[in-house]
Coordinates of C-alpha atoms and ligand atoms in Angstrom, one line a residue:
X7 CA -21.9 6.0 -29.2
X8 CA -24.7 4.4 -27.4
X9 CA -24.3 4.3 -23.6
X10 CA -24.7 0.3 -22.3
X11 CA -27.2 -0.2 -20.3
X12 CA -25.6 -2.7 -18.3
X13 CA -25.4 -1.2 -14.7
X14 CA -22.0 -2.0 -14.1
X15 CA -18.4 -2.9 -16.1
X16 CA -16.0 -4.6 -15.6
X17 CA -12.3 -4.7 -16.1
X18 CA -9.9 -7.7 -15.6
X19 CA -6.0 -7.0 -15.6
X20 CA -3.9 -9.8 -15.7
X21 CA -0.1 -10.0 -15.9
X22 CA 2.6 -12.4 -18.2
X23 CA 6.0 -13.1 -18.6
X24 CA 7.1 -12.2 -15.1
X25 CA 6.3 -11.3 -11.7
X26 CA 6.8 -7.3 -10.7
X27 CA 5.6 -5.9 -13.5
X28 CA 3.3 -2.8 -12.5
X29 CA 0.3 -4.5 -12.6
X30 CA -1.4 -3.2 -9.6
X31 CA 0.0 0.2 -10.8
X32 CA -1.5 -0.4 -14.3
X33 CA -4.8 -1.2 -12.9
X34 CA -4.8 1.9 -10.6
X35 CA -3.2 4.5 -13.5
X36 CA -6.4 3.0 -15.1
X37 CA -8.6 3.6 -12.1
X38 CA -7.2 7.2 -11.8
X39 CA -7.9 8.0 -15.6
X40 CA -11.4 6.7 -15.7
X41 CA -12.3 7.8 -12.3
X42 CA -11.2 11.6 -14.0
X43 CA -13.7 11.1 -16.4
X44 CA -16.3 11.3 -14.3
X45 CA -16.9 7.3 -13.7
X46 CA -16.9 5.7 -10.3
X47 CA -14.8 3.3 -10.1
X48 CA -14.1 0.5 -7.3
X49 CA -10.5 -1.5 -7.6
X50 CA -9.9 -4.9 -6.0
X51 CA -7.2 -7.7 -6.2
X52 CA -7.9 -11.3 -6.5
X53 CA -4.3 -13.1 -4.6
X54 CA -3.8 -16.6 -5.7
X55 CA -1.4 -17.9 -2.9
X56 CA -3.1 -20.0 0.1
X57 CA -2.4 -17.7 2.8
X58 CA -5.6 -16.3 3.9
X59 CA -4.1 -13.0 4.2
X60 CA -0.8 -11.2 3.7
X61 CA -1.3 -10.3 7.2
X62 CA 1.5 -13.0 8.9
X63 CA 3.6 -13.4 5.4
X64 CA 7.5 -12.0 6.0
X65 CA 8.1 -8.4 4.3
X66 CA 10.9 -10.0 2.6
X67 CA 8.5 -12.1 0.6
X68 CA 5.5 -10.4 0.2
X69 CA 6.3 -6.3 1.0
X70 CA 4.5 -3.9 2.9
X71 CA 1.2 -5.2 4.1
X72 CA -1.6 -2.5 3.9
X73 CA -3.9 -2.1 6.0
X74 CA -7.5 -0.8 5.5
X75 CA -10.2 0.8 7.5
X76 CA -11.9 -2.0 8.4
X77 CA -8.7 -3.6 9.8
X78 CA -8.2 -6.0 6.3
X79 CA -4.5 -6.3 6.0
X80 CA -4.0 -6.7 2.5
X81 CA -1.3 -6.8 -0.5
X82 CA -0.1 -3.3 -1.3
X83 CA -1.6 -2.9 -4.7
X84 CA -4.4 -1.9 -2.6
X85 CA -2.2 1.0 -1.6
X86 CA -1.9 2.1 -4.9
X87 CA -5.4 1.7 -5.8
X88 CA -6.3 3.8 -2.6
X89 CA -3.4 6.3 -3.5
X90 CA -4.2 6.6 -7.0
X91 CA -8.2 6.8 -6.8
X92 CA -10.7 8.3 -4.4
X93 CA -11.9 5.0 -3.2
X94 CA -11.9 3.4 0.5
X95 CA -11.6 0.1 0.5
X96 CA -12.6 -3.0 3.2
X97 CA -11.8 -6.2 2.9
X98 CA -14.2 -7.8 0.6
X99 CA -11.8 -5.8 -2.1
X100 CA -9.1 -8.2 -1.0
X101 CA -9.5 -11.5 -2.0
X102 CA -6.9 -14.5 -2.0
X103 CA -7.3 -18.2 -2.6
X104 CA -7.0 -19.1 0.7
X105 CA -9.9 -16.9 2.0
X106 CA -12.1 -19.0 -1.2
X107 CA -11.0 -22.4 0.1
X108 CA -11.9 -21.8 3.7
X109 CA -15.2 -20.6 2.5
X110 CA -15.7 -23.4 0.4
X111 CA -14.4 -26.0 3.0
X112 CA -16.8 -24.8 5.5
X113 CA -19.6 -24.9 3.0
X114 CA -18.6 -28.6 2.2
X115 CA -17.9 -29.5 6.4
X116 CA -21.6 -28.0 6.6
X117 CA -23.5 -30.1 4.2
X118 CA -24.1 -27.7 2.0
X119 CA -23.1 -29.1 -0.5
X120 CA -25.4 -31.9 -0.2
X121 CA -23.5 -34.2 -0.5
X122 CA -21.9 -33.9 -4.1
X123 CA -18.3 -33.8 -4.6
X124 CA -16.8 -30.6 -4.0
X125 CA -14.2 -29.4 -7.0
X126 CA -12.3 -26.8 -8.0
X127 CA -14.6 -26.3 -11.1
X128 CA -17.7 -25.5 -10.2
X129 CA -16.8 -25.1 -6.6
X130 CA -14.4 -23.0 -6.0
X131 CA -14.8 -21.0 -9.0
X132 CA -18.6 -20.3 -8.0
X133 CA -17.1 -19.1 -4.8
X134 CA -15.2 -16.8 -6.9
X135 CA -17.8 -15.7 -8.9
X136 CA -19.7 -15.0 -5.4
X137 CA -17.0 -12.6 -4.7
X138 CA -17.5 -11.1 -7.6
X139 CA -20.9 -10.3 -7.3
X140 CA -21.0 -9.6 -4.2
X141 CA -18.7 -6.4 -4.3
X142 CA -20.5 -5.5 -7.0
X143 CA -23.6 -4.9 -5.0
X144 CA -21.6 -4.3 -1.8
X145 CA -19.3 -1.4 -3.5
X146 CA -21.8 -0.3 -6.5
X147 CA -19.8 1.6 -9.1
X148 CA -19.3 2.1 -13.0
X149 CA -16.6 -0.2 -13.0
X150 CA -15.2 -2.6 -11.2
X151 CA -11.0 -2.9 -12.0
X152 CA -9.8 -6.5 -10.7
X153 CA -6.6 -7.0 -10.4
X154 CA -5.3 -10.8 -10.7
X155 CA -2.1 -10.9 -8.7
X156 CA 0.4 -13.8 -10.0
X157 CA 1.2 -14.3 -13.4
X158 CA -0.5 -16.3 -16.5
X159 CA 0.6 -19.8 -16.7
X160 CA 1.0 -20.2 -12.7
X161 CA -1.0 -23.6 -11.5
X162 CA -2.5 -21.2 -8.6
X163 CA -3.9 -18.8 -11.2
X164 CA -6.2 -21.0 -13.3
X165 CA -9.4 -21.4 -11.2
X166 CA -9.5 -17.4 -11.1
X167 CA -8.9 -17.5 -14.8
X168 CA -11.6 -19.9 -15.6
X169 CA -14.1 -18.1 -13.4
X170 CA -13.8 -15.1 -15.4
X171 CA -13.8 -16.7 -18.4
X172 CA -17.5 -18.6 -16.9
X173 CA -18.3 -14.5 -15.9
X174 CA -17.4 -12.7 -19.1
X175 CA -20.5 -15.5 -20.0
X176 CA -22.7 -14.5 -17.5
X177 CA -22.2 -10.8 -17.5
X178 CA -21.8 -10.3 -21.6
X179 CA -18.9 -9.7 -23.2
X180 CA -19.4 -6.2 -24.3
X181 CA -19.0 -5.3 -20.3
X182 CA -16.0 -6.5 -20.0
X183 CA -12.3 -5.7 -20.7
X184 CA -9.4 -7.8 -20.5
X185 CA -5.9 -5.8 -19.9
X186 CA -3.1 -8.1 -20.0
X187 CA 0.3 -6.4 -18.7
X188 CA 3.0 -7.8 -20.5
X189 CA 6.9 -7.5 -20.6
X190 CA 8.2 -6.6 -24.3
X191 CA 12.1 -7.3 -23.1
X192 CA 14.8 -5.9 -25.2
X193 CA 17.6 -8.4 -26.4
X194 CA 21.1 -6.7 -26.5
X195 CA 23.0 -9.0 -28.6
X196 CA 19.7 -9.0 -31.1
X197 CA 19.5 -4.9 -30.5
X198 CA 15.7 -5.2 -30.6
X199 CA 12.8 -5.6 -28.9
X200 CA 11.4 -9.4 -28.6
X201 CA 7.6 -9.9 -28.6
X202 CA 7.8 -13.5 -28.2
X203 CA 7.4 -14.0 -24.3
X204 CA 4.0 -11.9 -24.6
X205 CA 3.0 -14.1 -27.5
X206 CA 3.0 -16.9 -25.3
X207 CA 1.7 -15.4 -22.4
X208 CA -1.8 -14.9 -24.6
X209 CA -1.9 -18.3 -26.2
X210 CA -1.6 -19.4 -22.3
X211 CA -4.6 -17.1 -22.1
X212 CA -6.2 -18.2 -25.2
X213 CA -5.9 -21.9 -23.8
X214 CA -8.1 -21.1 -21.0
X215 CA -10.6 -19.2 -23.2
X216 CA -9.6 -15.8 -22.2
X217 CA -8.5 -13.2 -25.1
X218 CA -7.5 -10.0 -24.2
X219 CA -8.2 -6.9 -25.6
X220 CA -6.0 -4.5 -24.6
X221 CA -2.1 -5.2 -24.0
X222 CA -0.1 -3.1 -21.5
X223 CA 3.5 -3.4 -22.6
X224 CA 6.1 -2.8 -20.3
X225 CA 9.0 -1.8 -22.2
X226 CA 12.6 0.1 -21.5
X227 CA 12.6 1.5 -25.0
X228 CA 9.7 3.1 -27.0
X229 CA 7.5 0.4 -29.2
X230 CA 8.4 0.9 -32.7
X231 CA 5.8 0.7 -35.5
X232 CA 6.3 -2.8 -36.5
X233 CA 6.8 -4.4 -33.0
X234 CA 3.2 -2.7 -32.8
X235 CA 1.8 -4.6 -35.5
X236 CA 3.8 -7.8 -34.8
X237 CA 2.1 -7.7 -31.1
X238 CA -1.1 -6.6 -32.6
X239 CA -1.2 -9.5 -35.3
X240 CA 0.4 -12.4 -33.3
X241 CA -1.7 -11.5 -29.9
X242 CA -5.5 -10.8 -31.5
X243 CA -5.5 -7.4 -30.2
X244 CA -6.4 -4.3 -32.2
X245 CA -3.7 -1.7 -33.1
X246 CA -4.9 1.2 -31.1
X247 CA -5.1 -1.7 -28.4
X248 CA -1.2 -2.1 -27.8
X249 CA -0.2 0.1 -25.2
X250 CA 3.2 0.8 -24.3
X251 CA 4.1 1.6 -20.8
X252 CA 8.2 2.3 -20.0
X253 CA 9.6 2.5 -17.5
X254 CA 8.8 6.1 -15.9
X255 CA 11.6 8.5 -15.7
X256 CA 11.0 10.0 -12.6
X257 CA 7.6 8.8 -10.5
X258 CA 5.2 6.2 -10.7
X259 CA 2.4 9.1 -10.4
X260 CA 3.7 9.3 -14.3
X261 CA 2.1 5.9 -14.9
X262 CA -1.3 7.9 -15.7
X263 CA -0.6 10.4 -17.7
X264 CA 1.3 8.0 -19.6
X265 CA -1.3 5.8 -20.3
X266 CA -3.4 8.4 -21.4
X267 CA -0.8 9.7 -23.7
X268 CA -0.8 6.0 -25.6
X269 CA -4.8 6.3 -25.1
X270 CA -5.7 3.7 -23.0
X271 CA -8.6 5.1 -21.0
X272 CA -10.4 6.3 -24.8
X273 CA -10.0 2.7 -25.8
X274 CA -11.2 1.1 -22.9
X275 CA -13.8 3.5 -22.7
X276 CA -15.2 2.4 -26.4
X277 CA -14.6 -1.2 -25.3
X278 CA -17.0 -1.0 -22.9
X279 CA -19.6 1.4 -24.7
X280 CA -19.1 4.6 -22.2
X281 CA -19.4 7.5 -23.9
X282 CA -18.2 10.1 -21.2
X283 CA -16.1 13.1 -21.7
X284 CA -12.0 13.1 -21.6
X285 CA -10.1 12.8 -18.4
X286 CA -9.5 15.6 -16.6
X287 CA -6.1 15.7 -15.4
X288 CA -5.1 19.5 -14.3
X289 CA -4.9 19.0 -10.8
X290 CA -3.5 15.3 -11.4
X291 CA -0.4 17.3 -13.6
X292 CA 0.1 19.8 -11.3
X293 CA 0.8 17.0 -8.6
X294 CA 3.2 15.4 -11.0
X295 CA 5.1 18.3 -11.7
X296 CA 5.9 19.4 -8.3
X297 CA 7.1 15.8 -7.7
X298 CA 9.3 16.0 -10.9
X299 CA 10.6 19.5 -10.7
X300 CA 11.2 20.5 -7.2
X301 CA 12.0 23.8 -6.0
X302 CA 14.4 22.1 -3.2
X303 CA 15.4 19.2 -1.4
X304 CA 15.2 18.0 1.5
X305 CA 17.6 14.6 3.5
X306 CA 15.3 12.3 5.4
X307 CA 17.0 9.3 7.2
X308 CA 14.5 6.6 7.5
X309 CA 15.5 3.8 10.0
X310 CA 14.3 0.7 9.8
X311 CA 15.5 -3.1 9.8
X312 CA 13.4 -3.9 6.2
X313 CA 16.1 -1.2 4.7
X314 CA 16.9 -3.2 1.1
X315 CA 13.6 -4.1 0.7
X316 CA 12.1 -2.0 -1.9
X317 CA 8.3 -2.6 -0.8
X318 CA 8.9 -2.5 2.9
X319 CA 7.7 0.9 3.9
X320 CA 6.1 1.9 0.8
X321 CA 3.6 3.7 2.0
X322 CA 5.7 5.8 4.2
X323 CA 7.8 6.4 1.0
X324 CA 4.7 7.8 -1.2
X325 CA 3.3 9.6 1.9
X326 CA 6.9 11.7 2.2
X327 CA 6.4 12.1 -1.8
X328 CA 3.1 13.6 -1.3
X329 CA 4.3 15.4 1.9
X330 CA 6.9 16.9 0.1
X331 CA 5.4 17.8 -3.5
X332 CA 3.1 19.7 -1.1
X333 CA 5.8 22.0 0.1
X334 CA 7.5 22.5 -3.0
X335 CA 10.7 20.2 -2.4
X336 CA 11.9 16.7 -3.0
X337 CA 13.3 14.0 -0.7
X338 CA 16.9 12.7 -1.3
X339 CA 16.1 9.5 1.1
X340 CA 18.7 8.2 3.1
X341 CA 17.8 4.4 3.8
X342 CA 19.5 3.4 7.4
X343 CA 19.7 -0.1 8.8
X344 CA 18.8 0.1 12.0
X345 CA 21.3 -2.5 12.7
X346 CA 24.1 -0.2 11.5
X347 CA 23.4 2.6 14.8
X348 CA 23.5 -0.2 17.2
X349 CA 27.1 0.8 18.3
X350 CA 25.8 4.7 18.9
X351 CA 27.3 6.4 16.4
X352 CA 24.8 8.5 15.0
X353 CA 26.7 11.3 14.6
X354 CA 28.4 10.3 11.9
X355 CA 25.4 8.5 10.3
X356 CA 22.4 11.2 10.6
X357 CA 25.0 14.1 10.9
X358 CA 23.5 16.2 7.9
X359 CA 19.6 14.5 7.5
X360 CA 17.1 17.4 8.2
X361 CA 14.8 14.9 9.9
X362 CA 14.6 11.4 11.3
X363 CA 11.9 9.3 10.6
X364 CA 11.3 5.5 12.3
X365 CA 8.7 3.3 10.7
X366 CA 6.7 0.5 12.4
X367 CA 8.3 -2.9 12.7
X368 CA 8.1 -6.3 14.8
X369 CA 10.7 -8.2 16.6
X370 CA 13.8 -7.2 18.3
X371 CA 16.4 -6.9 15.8
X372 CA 17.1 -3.3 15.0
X373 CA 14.9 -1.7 17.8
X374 CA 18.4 -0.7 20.0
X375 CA 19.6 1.2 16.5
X376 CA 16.1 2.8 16.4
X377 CA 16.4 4.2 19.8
X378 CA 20.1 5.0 19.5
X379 CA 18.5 7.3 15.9
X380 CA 15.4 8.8 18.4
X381 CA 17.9 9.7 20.6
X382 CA 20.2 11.5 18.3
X383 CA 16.9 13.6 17.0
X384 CA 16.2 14.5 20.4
X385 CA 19.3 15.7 21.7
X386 CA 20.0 17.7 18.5
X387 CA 16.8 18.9 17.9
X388 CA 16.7 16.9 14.3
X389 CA 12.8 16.7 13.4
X390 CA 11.5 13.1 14.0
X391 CA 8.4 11.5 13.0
X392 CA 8.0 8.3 14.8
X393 CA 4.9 5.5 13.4
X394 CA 3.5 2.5 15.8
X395 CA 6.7 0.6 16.6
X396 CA 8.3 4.4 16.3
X397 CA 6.3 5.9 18.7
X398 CA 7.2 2.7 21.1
X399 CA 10.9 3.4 20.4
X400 CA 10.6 7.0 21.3
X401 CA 9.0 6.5 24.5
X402 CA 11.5 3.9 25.4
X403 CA 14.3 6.4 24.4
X404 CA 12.9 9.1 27.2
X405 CA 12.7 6.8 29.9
X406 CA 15.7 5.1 29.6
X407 CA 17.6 8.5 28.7
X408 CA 15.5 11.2 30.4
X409 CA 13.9 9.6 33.3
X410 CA 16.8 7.6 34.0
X411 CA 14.6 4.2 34.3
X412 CA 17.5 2.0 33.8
X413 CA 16.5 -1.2 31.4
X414 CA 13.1 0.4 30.6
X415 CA 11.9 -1.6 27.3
X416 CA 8.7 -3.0 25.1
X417 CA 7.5 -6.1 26.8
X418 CA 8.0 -7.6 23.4
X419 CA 11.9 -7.4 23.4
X420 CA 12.3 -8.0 26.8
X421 CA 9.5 -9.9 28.4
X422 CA 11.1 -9.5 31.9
X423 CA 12.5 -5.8 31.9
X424 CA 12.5 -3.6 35.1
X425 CA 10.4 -1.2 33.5
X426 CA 7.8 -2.0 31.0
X427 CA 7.2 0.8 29.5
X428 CA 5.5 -0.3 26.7
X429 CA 3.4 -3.5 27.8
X430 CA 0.7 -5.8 25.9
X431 CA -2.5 -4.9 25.0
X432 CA -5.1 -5.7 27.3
X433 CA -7.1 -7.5 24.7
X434 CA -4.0 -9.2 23.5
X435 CA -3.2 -11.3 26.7
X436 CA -5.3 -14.2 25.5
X437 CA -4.2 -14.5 21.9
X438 CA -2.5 -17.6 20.6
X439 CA -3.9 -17.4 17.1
X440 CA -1.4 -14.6 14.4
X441 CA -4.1 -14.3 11.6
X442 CA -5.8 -10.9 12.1
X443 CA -4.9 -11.1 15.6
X444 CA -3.8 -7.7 16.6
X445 CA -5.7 -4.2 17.2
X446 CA -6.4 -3.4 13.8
X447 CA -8.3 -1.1 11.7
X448 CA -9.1 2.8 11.9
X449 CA -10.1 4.1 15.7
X450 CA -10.9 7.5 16.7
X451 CA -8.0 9.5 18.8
X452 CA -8.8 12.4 20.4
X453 CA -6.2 15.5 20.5
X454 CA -5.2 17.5 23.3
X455 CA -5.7 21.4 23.2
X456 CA -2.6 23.2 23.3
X457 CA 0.0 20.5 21.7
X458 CA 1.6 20.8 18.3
X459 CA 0.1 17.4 17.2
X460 CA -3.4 19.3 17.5
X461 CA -1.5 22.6 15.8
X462 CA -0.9 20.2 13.0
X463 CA -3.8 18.5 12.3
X464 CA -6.0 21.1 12.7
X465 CA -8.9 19.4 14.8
X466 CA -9.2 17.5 18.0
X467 CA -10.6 14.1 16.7
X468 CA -9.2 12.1 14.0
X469 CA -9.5 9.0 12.5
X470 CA -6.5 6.8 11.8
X471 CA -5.5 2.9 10.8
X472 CA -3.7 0.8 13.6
X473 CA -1.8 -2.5 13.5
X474 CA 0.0 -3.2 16.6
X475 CA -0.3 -5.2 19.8
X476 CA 1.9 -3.5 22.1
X477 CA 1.0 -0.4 24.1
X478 CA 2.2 2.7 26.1
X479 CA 1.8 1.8 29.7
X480 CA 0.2 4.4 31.2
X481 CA 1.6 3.4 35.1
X482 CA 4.9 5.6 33.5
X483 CA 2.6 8.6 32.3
X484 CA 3.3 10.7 35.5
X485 CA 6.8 10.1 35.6
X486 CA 7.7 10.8 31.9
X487 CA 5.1 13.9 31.5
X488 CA 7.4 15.4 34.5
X489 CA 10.1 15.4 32.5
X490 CA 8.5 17.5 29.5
X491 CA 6.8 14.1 27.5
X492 CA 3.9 15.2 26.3
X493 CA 1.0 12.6 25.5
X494 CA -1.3 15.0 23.1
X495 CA -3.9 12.2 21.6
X496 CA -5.2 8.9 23.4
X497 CA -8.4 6.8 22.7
X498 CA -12.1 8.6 23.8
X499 CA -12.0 6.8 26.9
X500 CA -8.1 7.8 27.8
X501 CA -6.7 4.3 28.3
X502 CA -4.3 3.9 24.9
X503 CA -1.9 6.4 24.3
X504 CA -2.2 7.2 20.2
X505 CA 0.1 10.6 20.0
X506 CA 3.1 11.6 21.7
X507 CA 5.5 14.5 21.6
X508 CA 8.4 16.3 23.2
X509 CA 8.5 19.7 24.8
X510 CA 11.1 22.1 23.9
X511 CA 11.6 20.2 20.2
X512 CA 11.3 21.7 16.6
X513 CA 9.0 18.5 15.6
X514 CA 9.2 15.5 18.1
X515 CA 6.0 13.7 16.9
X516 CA 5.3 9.9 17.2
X517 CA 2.0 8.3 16.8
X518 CA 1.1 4.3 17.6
X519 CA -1.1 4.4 14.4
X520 CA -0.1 4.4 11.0
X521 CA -1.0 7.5 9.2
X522 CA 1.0 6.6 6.2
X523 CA -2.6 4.5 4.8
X524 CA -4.2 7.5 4.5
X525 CA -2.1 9.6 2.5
X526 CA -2.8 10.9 -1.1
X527 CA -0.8 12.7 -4.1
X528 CA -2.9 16.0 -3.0
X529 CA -3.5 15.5 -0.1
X530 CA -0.9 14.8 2.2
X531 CA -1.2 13.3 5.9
X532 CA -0.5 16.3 8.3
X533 CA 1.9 14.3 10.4
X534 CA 4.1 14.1 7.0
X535 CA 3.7 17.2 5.9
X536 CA 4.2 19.0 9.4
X537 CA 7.2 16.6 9.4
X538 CA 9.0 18.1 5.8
X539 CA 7.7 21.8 6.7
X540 CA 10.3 21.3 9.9
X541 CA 12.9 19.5 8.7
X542 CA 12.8 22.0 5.7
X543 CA 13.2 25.0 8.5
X544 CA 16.0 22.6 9.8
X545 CA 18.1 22.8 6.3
Ligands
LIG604 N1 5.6 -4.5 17.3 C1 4.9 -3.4 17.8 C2 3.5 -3.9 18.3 O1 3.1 -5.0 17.9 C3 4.7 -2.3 16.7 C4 3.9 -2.8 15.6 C5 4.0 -1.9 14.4 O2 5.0 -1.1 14.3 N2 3.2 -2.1 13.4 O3 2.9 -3.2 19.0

């Protein structure tokens, strides 16, 4: 097969039926696959809500929010895509449709659109198109994967589906796939799969002059033969083209090897004319199979106020996956409400976890259950792992329980507490604005000699991702390092506290970053896996 000589490809995954269907996994299962072939491959996701960013939306509507190096805080998916691919990302691979309209209303507020009447088509799908073209020569790659997040057939969805339709033009259609991830739902009373919904998710697609060519069928029982076909004929997609995806048994790092199994990344790869050798997927399968057959297991408690929510803290989730695949065991997770401790009685909650972990959070509820868990791992020598709001909690903990500073708090629970020993920002004082407003993004930290934190990670400068506006006020420093608080990484210049620990502990760690962005299936943050290797000694 002839290699295209188009400098770049691109790959369009869109999603029907419903909402939570694996899409952004799809896309980076995909990424992973081709990226194991040898191809470089960039991922981004194209948001159609009117926020501008994800960045002030409630995790009970909208998850986790990630954040990236250059301080974007985006949609999870780009989590995955990070996770599942050797890419870095920065905010021009997070795009949403409130980000195009403020670019296009400040285009139109300065003239520049000479005065013609600004629309959605050509306007804001132009801008779109910009996007588009600009990663391409901002991030170059073999392929570019975009994600559309949404579903086909929402209002907010169409002026990103006609600009690719208007870009499949531009760029050729023989460098370009469209992946469409459908649900193939199985009907009890019928006793069989139904391919109806995805029919009509593709005429939707049809309608708007998009046909895909490769279907992603998420399915809780296997696609038989003639539900193949059925989809195949009905849809306009070849055979080979109809993928099935079930549910995975065991771990979504499954999702690749999967897809592969059913072929997806040879298909995709003839779509677009890329004649490059078969994935290679050794180290990819070893991964997988630690995570599916572990050698033990290990309880971590992780307290937080977001509990129920499945996308809250999923990157502290997959970074104790990786931590723990690494070691050779498995995590049996113990989700706490914070709320639940508020009435100290951790010892019948955390009495058998092998470590404690608190995650980063904002507002007040939950924090005195937090410090009432910190607590308990202090006192009884229970490994903790403590991230941004749980490095805040810890050091409240000590001085209100060690250093006896009666009422000692975070200036954001208690704006008029005796002792703040957590206090704003410098930088923050002025801020009225939320949007993007806090210290975020990846800043250096330096690591004191001598401290487990710089046993762990094995160097004295690192490089983590913050999101936080509140600090560790350093007027307290003398009086809580007295009694055997240890501050073992700050900023180059000293003045923000970034790693703490505890003296005469197993694993007392807690860090005001959040090193749960930069974790990946093989190689796991140090904090996490320092964290498993004690509470495993701990069992
Ligand atoms: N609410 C705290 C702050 O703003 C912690 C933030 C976090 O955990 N991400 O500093």
């Amino acid at each position: 097969m002839a290699k295209s000589t188009h400098p770049m490809k691109y790959i369009f995954v869109t999603g029907g039926v419903v909402s939570s269907l694996g899409k952004g996994l799809a896309a980076a299962a995909l990424g992973t696959l081709l990226e194991n072939r040898g191809l470089k491959v960039v991922l981004q996701k194209f948001d159609p809500y009117l926020n501008v960013d994800p960045g002030t939306m409630n995790p009970f509507q909208h998850g986790e929010v990630y954040v990236l190096d250059d301080g974007a805080e985006t949609d999870l998916d780009l989590g995955h895509y990070e996770r599942f691919t050797s890419s870095v990302l920065s905010r021009s691979n997070s795009t949403t449709s409130g980000q195009i309209y403020e670019t296009v209303l400040s285009k139109e507020r300065r003239g520049d659109y000479l005065g013609n009447t600004v629309q959605v088509i050509p306007h804001v799908t132009d801008e779109i198109k910009n996007r588009l073209r600009s990663l391409s020569k901002e991030q170059p790659c073999d392929i570019l994967i975009t994600e559309i997040g949404g579903t086909t057939g929402d209002i907010e969805g169409l002026p990103f589906l006609e600009a690719i339709r208007q870009f499949v033009l531009e760029v050729g259609p023989q460098n370009v796939v469209i992946m469409h991830v459908t649900l193939v739902p199985f009907i009890k009373a019928a006793g069989e799969l139904k391919t109806k919904p995805s029919q009509q998710s593709i005429a939707k697609l049809r309608e708007i002059g998009l046909q895909p060519q490769v279907l992603i069928c998420r399915t809780e029982h296997p696609l038989e033969e003639d539900v193949r076909q059925k989809l195949s004929m009905f849809c306009n997609v070849p055979l080979e083209a109809v993928v099935e995806a079930r549910d995975v048994d065991h771990s979504i790092y499954e999702m690749p090897l999967m897809l592969q199994r059913e072929g997806l990344d040879e298909i995709v790869c003839e779509l677009l004319h890329l004649d490059v050798p078969q994935a290679k997927m050794a180290e990819w399968i070893r991964f997988v199979d630690r995570v599916i057959h572990p050698k033990k297991r290990v309880k971590i408690a992780v307290v937080g106020k977001y509990i129920e929510l499945q996308d809250a803290y999923k990157s502290i989730y997959e970074s104790l996956t990786h931590a723990a695949a690494a070691n050779d065991c498995g995590i049996d997770l113990v989700r706490i409400d914070a709320e639940t401790l508020e009435d100290w009685n951790p010892e019948t909650i955390l009495k058998d976890v092998a470590g404690v972990l608190v995650p980063g959070g904002f507002g007040e509820r939950g924090v005195e259950g937090k410090i009432n868990a910190t607590r308990f791992a202090r006192e009884h020598k229970v490994p903790f792992l403590g991230l941004c709001l749980g490095m805040q909690v810890a050091t409240i903990e000590f001085a209100r329980n060690v250093c006896k500073l009666e009422g000692a708090n975070s200036a954001e629970f208690d704006p008029e507490a005796q002792h703040s020993v957590i206090h704003l920002l410098e930088e923050q004082k002025d801020v009225t604005g939320k949007g993007a407003s806090m210290r975020l993004g990846t800043w250096p930290t330096l690591i004191k000699e001598g401290t487990k934190a710089r046993k762990v990670y094995g160097t004295n400068e690192i490089r983590e991702r913050h999101r936080h506006r509140y600090e560790f006020n350093l007027a307290y420093r003398e009086q809580l390092e007295a009694k055997g608080f240890v501050i073992s990484g700050t900023s180059p210049d000293g003045t923000l506290v970034e790693l703490i620990e505890l003296q005469d502990h197993p694993y007392f760690l807690a860090c005001q970053f959040h090193p749960e962005f930069q974790s990946k299936p093989n190689h796991p943050h140090p904090l996490f896996s320092g964290f498993i290797q004690a509470s495993l000694a701990n069992c």
